[in-house]
Coordinates of C-alpha atoms in Angstrom, one line a residue:
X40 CA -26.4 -62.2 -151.3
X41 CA -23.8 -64.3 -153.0
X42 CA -21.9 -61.0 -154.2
X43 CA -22.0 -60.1 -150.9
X44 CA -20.3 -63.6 -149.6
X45 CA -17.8 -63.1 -152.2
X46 CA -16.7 -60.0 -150.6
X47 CA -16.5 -61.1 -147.5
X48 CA -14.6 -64.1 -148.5
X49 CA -12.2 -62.0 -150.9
X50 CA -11.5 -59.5 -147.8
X51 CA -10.8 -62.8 -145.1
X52 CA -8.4 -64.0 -147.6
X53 CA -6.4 -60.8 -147.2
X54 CA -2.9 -61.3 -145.4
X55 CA -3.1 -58.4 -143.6
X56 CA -5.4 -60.1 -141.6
X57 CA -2.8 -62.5 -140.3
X58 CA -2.7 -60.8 -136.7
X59 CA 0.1 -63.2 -136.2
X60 CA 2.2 -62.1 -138.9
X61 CA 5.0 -58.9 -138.9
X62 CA 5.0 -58.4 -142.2
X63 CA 2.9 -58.8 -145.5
X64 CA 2.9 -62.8 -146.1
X65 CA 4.1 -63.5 -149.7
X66 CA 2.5 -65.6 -152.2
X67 CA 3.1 -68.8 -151.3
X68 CA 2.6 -68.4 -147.8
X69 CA -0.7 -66.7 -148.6
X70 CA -1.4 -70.4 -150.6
X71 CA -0.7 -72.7 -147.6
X72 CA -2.9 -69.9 -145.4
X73 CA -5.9 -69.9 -147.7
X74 CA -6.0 -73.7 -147.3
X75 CA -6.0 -73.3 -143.8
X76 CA -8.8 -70.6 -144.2
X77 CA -10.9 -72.3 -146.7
X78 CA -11.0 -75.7 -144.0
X79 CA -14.8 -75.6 -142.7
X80 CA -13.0 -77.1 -139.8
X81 CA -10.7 -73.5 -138.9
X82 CA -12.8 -70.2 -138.6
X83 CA -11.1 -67.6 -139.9
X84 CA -10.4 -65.3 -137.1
X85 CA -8.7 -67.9 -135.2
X86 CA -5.7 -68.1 -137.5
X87 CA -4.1 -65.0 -136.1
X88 CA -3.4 -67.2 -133.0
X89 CA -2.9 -70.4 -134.8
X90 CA -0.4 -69.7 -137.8
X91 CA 2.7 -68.2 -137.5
X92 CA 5.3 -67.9 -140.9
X93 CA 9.2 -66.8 -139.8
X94 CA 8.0 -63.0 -140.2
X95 CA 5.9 -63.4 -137.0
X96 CA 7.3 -61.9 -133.8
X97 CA 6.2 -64.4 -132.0
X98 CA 7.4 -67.4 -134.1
X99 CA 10.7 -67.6 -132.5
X100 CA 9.5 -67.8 -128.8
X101 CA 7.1 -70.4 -129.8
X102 CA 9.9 -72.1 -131.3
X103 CA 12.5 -72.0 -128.6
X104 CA 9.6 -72.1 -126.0
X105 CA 10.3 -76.6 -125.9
X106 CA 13.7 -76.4 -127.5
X107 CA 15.2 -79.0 -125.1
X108 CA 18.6 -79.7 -126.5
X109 CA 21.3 -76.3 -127.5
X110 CA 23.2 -78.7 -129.8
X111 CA 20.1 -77.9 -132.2
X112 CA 19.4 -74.6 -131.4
X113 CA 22.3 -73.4 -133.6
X114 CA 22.0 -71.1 -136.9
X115 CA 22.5 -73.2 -139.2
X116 CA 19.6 -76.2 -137.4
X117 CA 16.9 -76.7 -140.2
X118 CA 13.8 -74.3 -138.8
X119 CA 9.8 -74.8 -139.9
X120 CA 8.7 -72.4 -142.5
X121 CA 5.2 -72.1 -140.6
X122 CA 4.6 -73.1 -137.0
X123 CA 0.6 -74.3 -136.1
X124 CA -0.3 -74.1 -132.8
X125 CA -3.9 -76.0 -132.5
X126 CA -6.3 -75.8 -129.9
X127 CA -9.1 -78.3 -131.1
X128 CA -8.8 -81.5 -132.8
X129 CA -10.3 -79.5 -136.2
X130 CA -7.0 -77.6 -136.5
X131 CA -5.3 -80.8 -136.5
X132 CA -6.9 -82.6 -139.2
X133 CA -6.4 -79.1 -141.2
X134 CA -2.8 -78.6 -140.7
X135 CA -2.3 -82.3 -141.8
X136 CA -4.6 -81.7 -144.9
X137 CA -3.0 -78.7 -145.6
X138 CA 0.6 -80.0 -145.0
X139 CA 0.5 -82.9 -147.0
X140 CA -1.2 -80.9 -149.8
X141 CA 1.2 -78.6 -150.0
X142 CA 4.4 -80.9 -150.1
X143 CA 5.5 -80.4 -146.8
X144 CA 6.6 -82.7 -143.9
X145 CA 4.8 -82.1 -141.1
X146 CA 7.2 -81.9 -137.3
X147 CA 4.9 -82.8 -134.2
X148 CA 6.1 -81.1 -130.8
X149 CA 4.6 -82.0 -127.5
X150 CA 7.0 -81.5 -124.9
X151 CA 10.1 -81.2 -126.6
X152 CA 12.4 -84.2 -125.1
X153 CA 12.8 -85.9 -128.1
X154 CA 16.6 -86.1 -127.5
X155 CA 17.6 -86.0 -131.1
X156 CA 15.1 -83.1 -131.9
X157 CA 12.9 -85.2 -134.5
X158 CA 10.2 -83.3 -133.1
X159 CA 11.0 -80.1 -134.2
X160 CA 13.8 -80.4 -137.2
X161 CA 13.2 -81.6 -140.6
X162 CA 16.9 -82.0 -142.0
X163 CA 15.1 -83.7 -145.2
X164 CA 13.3 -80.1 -146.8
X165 CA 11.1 -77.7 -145.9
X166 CA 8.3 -78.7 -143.0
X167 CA 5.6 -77.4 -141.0
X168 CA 5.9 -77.3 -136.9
X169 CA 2.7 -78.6 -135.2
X170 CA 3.0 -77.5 -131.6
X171 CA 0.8 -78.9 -129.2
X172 CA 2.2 -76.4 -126.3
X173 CA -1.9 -75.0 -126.2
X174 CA -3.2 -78.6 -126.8
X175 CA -3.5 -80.0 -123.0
X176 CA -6.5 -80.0 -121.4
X177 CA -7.0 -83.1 -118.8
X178 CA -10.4 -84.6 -117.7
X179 CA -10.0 -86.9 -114.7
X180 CA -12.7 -89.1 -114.3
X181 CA -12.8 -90.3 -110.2
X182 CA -15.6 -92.5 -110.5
X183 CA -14.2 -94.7 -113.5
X184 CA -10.5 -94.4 -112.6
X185 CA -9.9 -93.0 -116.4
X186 CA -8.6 -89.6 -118.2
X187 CA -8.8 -88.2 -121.6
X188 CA -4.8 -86.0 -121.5
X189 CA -4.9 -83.8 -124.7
X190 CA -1.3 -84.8 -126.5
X191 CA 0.3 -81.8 -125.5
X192 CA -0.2 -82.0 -121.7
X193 CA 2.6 -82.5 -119.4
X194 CA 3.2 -84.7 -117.3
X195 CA 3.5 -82.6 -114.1
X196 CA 0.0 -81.3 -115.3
X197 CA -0.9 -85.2 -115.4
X198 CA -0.2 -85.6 -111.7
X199 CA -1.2 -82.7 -110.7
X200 CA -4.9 -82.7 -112.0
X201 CA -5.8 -86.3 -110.9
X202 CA -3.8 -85.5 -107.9
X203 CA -5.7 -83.2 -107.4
X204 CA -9.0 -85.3 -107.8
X205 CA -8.2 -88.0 -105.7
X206 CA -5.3 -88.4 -103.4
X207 CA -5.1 -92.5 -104.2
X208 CA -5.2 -92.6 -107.8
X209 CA -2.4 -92.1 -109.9
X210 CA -0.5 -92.5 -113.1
X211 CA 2.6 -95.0 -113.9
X212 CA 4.9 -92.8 -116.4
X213 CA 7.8 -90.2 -116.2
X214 CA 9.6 -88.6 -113.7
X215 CA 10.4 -85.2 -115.3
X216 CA 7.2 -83.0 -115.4
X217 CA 8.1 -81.0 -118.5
X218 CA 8.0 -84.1 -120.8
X219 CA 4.8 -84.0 -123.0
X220 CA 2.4 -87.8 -122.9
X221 CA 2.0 -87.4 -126.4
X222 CA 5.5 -89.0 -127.1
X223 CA 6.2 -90.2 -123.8
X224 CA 3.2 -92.6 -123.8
X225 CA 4.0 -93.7 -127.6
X226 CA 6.9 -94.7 -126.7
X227 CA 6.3 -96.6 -123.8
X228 CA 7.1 -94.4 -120.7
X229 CA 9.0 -95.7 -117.9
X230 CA 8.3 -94.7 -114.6
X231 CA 8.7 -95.5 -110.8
X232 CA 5.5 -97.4 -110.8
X233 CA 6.5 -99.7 -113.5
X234 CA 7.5 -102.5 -111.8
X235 CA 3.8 -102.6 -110.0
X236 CA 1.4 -101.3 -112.8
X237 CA 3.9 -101.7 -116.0
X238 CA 4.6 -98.7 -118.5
X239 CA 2.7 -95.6 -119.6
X240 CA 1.4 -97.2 -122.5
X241 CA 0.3 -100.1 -120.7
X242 CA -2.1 -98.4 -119.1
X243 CA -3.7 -96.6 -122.0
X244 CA -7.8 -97.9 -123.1
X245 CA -8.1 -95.3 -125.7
X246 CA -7.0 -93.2 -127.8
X247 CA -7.7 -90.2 -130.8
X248 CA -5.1 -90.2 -134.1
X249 CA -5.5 -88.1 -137.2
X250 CA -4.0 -90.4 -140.0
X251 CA -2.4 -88.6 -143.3
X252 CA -5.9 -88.2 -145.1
X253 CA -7.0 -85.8 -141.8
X254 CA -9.5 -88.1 -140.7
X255 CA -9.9 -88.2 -136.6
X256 CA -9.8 -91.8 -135.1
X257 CA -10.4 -93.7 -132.2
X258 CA -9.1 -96.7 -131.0
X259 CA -12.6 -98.8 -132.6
X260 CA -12.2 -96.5 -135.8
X261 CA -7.8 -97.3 -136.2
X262 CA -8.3 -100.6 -135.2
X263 CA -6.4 -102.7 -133.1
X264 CA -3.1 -103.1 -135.2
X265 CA -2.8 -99.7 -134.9
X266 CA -3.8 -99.0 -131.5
X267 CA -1.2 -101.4 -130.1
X268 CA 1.3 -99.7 -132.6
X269 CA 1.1 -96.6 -131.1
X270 CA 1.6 -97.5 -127.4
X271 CA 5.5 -98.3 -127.8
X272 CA 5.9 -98.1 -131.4
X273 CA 6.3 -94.0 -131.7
X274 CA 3.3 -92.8 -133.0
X275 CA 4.7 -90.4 -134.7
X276 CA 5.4 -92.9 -137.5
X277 CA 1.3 -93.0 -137.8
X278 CA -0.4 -89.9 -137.3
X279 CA -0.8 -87.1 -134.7
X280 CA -2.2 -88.4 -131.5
X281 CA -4.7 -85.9 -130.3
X282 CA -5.4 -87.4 -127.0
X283 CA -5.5 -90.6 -124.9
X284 CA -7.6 -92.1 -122.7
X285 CA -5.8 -93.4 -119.5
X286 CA -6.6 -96.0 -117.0
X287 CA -5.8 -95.0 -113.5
X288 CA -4.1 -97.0 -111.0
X289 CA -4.3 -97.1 -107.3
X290 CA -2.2 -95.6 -104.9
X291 CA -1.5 -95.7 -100.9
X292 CA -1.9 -92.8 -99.0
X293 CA 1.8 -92.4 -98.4
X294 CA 4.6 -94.1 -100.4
X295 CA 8.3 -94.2 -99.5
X296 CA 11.2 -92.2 -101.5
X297 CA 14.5 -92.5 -100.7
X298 CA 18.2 -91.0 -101.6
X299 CA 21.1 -93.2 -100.5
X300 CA 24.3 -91.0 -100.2
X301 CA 27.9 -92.3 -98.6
X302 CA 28.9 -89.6 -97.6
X303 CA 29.4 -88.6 -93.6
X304 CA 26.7 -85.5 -94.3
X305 CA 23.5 -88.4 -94.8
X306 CA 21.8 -88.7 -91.8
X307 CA 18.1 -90.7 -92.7
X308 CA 17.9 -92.8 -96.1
X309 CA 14.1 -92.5 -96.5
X310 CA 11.0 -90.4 -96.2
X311 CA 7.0 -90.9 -96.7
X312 CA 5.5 -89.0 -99.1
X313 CA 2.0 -88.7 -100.7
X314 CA 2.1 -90.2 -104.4
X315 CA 2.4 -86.5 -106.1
X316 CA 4.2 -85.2 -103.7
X317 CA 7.2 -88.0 -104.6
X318 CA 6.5 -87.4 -108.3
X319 CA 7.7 -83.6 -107.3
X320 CA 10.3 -85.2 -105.3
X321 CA 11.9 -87.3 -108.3
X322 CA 12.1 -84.5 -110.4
X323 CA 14.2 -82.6 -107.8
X324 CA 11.7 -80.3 -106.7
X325 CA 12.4 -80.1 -103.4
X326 CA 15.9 -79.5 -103.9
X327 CA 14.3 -76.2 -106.0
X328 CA 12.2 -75.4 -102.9
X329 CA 9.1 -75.9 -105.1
X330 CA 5.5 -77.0 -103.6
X331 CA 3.4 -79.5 -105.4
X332 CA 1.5 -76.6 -107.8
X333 CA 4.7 -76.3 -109.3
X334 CA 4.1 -79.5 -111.0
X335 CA 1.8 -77.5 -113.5
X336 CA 5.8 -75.4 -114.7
X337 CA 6.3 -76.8 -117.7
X338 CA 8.4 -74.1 -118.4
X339 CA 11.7 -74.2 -115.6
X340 CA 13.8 -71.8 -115.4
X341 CA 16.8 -73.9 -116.0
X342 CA 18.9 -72.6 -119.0
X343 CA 18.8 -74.9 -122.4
X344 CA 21.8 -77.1 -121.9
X345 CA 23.9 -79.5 -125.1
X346 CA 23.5 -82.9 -124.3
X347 CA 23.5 -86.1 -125.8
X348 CA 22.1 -89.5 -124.4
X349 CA 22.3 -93.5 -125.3
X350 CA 20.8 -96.7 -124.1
X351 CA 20.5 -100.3 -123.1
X352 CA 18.9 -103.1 -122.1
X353 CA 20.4 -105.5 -119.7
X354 CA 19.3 -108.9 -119.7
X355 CA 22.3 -110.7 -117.6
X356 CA 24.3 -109.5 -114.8
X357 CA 27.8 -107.3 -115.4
X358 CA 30.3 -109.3 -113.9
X359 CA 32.8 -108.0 -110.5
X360 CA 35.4 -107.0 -113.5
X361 CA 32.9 -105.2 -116.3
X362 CA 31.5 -103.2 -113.1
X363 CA 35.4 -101.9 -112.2
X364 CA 36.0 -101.0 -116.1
X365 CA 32.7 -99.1 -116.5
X366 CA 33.3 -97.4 -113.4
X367 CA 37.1 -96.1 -114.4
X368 CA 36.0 -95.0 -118.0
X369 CA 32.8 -93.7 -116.6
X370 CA 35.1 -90.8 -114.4
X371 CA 37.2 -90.1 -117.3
X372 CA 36.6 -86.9 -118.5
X373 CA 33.0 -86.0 -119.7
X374 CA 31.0 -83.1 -119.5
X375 CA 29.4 -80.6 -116.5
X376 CA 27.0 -83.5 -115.9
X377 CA 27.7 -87.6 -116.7
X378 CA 24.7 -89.8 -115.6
X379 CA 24.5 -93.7 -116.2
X380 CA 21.1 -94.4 -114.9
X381 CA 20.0 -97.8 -114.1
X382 CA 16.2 -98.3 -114.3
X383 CA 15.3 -101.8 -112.5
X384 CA 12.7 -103.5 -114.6
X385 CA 10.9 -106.7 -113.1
X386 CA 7.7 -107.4 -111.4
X387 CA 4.7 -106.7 -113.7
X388 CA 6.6 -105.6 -116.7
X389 CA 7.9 -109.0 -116.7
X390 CA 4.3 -110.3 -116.5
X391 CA 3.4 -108.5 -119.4
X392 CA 4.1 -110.0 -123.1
X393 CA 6.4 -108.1 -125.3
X394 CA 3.5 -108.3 -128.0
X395 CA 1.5 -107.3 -126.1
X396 CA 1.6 -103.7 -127.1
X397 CA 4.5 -102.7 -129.5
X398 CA 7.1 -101.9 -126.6
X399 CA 8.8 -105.2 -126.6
X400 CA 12.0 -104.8 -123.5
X401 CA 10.0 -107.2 -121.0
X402 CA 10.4 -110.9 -119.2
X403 CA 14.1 -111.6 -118.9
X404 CA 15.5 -107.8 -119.0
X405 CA 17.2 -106.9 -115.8
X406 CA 17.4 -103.2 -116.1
X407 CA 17.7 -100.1 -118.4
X408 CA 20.7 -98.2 -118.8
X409 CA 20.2 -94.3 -119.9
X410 CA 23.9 -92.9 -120.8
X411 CA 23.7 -89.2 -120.5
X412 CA 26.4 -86.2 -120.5
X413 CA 25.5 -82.6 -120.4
X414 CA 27.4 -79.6 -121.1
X415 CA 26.7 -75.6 -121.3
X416 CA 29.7 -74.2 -122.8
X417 CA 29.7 -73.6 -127.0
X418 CA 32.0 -74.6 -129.3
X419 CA 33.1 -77.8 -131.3
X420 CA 35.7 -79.2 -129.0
X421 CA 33.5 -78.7 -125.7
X422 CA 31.1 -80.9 -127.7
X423 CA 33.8 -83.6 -129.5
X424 CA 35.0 -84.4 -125.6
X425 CA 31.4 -85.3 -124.6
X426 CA 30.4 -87.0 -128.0
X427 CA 33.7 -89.1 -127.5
X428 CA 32.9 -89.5 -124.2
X429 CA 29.6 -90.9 -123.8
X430 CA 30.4 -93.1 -127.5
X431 CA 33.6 -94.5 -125.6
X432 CA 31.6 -95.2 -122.5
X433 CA 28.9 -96.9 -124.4
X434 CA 31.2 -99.3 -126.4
X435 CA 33.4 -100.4 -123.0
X436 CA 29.7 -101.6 -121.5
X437 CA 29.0 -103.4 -124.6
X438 CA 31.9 -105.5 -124.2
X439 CA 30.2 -106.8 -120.6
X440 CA 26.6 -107.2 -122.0
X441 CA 24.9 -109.8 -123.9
X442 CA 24.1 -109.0 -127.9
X443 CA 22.4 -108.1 -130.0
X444 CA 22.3 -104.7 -128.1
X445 CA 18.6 -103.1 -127.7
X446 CA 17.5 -99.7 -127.2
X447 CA 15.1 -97.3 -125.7
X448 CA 13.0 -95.4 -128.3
X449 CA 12.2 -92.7 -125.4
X450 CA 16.0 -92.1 -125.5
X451 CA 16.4 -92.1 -129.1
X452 CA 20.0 -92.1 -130.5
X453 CA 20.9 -91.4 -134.3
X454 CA 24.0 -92.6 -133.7
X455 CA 21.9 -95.9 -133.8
X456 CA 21.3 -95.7 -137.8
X457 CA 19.4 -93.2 -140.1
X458 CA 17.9 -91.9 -143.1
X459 CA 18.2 -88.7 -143.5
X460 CA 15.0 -88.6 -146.4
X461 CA 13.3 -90.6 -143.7
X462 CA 12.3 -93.4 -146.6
X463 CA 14.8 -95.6 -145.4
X464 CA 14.1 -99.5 -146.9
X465 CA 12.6 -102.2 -144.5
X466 CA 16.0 -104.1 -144.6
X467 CA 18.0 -101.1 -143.5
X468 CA 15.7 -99.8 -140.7
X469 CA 15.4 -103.3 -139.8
X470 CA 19.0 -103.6 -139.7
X471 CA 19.8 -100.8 -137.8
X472 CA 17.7 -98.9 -135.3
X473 CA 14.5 -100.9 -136.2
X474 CA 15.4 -104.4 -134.0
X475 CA 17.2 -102.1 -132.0
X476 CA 14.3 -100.5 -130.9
X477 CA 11.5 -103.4 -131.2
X478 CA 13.4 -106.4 -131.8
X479 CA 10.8 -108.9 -133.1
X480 CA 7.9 -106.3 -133.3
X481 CA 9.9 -104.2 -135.6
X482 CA 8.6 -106.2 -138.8
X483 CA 4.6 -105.8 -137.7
X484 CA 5.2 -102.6 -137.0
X485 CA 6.1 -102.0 -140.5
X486 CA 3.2 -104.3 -141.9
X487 CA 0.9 -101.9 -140.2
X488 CA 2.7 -98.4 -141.3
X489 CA 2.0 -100.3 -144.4
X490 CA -1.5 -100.7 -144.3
X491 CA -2.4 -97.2 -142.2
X492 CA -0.1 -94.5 -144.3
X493 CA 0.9 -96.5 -147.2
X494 CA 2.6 -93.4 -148.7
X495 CA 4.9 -92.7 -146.1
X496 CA 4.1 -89.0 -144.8
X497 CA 4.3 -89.5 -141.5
X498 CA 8.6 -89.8 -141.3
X499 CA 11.5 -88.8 -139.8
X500 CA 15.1 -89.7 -139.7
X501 CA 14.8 -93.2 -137.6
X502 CA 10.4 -93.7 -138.4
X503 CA 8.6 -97.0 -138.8
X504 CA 9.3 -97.5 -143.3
X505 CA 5.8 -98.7 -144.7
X506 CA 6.7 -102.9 -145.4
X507 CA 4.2 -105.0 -147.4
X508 CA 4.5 -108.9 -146.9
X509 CA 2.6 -110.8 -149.3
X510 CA 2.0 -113.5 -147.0
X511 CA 0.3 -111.7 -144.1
X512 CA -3.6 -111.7 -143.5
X513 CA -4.3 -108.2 -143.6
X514 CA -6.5 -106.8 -140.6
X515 CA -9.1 -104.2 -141.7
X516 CA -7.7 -100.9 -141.3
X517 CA -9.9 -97.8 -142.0
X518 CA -9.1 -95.6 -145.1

């Protein structure tokens, strides 16, 4: 009997096997695949769904299935040598083991928006690509206003499930369905319920992280440093969140959107909606002629566009004269699309401290400003116009706001400060994007990435660096 295991083992460790793969895998691909094989946590004849090396046919749809942004789509954009596309929390916890004991960074894509493509390039060395794109299953719970959202869900696919449950509860997060609540949530998600319920990550009770030695987590088992890390921190400085519990809010029957246009066409301002009917509404749905079961396309037939994006926080008014200067560089030149978005913050978000999770942007901030220009034609000058653009745009507002400037994680800008190893020093995150980004949370942020994955393998070019301070009390956080 144990001759005959051996066999059996001996012909399961045989590439072709691989029903994913094209072509015979080569040595050290067959490696990192026996390590996946030998988990007791992946059964063997899943892997030809699960692991794909650059030989697979399907390895470049899967890749270009989220790829947001064209401006790294190009040839010469740093690629995964394997992509893993989980559908349990097991395969997680092996393709970190497996990852980190093979030397390689590991990439974790959920919807794709990460507007820099952190998610999905490595520029540091070679890297494995953990798409959650299969990982989204949703459980609403009616009864105790709560649902477990697998990381890879969308958002769309949020709504419409507890939508679909209950036509008074909802969610407070994003307003473009394709966007995946794994980072969304992390990084504290703003929404058109904000100002009533507060962020995405506000409303989160629980959640389920693999750390760097693959062990699964919940919010008891990470602790509480951790746990408020990871709503507005970026979890992907942590682990891999596999799922999070959310807590659901209350909604009327019919809310009220509106579009204010002046121009002679505009005939009514506003209109009453049901709750998931305005989410489909905000992200221009109706404009599509899409119906509310649309909500579960995560895939749009939009085209891949270039675009690049900034941010802000404004804490005091922009006087008569800033609004005038904004305004004249704001129409000069730019790309097929310029946006400057102001979100209105307020009501409970102001209510709420910023220690209270890691996402710090609360009491005394008047509104966020999203910079954004998008344009579809290649080429190097088409893309130094809008890079010159938006760059020119952001400095003129920053002579009419108050410093130091903040910023938006969920909007995340290199041109903020980076590292392109990803083991960038305390001071020099801290200096940079790091305050940027979490002002005075930024330094127990990096006490806990300290303490939860001293070594540093979860990184990227702008991540949480691991920062031990002598002097702090250290919580108990598991091994």
């Amino acid at each position: 009997m144990a001759h005959l295991g051996s066999i059996i083992f001996a012909l399961f460790s045989l590439p072709f096997l691989v029903t994913s793969q094209d072509q015979p895998l080569s040595w050290e691909d067959d490696q990192f695949y026996e390590c996946l094989l030998h988990e007791p946590t992946i059964f063997p004849r899943q892997l030809g769904s699960l692991f794909y090396t650059q030989s697979a046919q399907s390895y470049w749809p899967i890749l270009q299935s989220t790829l947001r942004n064209r401006r790294f789509n190009s040839s010469d954009a740093s690629k995964p040598r394997y992509i893993i596309t989980p559908r349990n929390s097991d395969h997680i916890r092996g393709a970190v083991m497996c990852s980190k004991r093979f030397n390689l960074d590991l990439r974790v894509r959920s919807g794709g928006h990460d507007y820099e493509g952190l998610s999905y390039l490595d520029r540091s060395g070679p890297f494995v690509l953990l798409d959650l794109g299969q990982f989204r299953k949703i459980d609403v719970n009616v009864t105790e206003e709560t649902a477990w959202v697998e990381a890879g869900a969308s958002l769309g696919e949020v709504y419409y499930n507890i939508a679909n449950k209950s036509g008074t509860l909802a969610f407070p997060s994003g307003l473009c369905r394709s966007v995946g609540v794994g980072g969304h949530i992390s990084g504290g998600g703003q929404g058109t319920l904000m100002r009533k319920y507060g962020l995405a990550a506000d409303n989160v009770i629980d959640a389920l992280i693999v750390k760097a030695n693959s062990t699964l987590l919940d919010r008891k088992g990470m602790g509480e440093d951790v746990f408020w890390a990871i709503r507005g921190g970026g979890a992907a400085s942590f682990g891999v969140v596999v799922s999070w519990k959310l807590k659901l809010v209350h909604v009327p029957p019919k809310v009220t959107v509106f579009t204010v246009k002046r121009t002679l066409e505009q005939a009514e301002d506003c209109k009453e909606l049901t709750w998931i009917e305005s989410a489909l509404y905000f992200d221009d749905g109706y404009k599509r002629g899409e119906s509310v079961p649309d909500l579960l396309n995560r895939h749009l037939n939009e085209k891949p566009k270039f675009f690049k994006a900034k941010s802000d926080f404004v804490t005091k008014p922009i006087s008569r004269e800033g609004l005038k200067t904004i305004w004249d560089t704001f129409m000069h030149l730019g790309g097929e699309q310029r946006l400057l978005i102001l979100v209105p913050y307020g009501g409970r978000l102001s209510e709420i401290s910023e220690h209270e999770t890691a996402f710090p942007h609360r009491a005394g901030t008047l509104f966020n400003l999203l910079y954004y220009t998008t344009w579809r034609k290649r080429g190097q000058q088409e893309a130094r116009n809008n890079l010159e653009w938006i760059k020119r745009l952001y400095n003129v507002v920053g002579n009419y706001i108050p410093k130091p400037r903040t910023a938006y994680l969920n909007y995340r800008d290199l041109d903020l400060g980076k590292d392109l190893s990803g083991n960038a020093s305390y001071s020099k995150a801290a200096a940079t994007w790091g305050h940027m980004y979490f002002k005075h949370n930024f330094k127990k942020l990096a006490e806990v990435k300290y303490r939860f994955d001293p070594e540093n393998y979860f990184r990227n070019e702008q991540s949480i660096p691991p920062f031990r301070n002598e002097q702090s009390i250290p919580p108990q956080c598991p091994q």
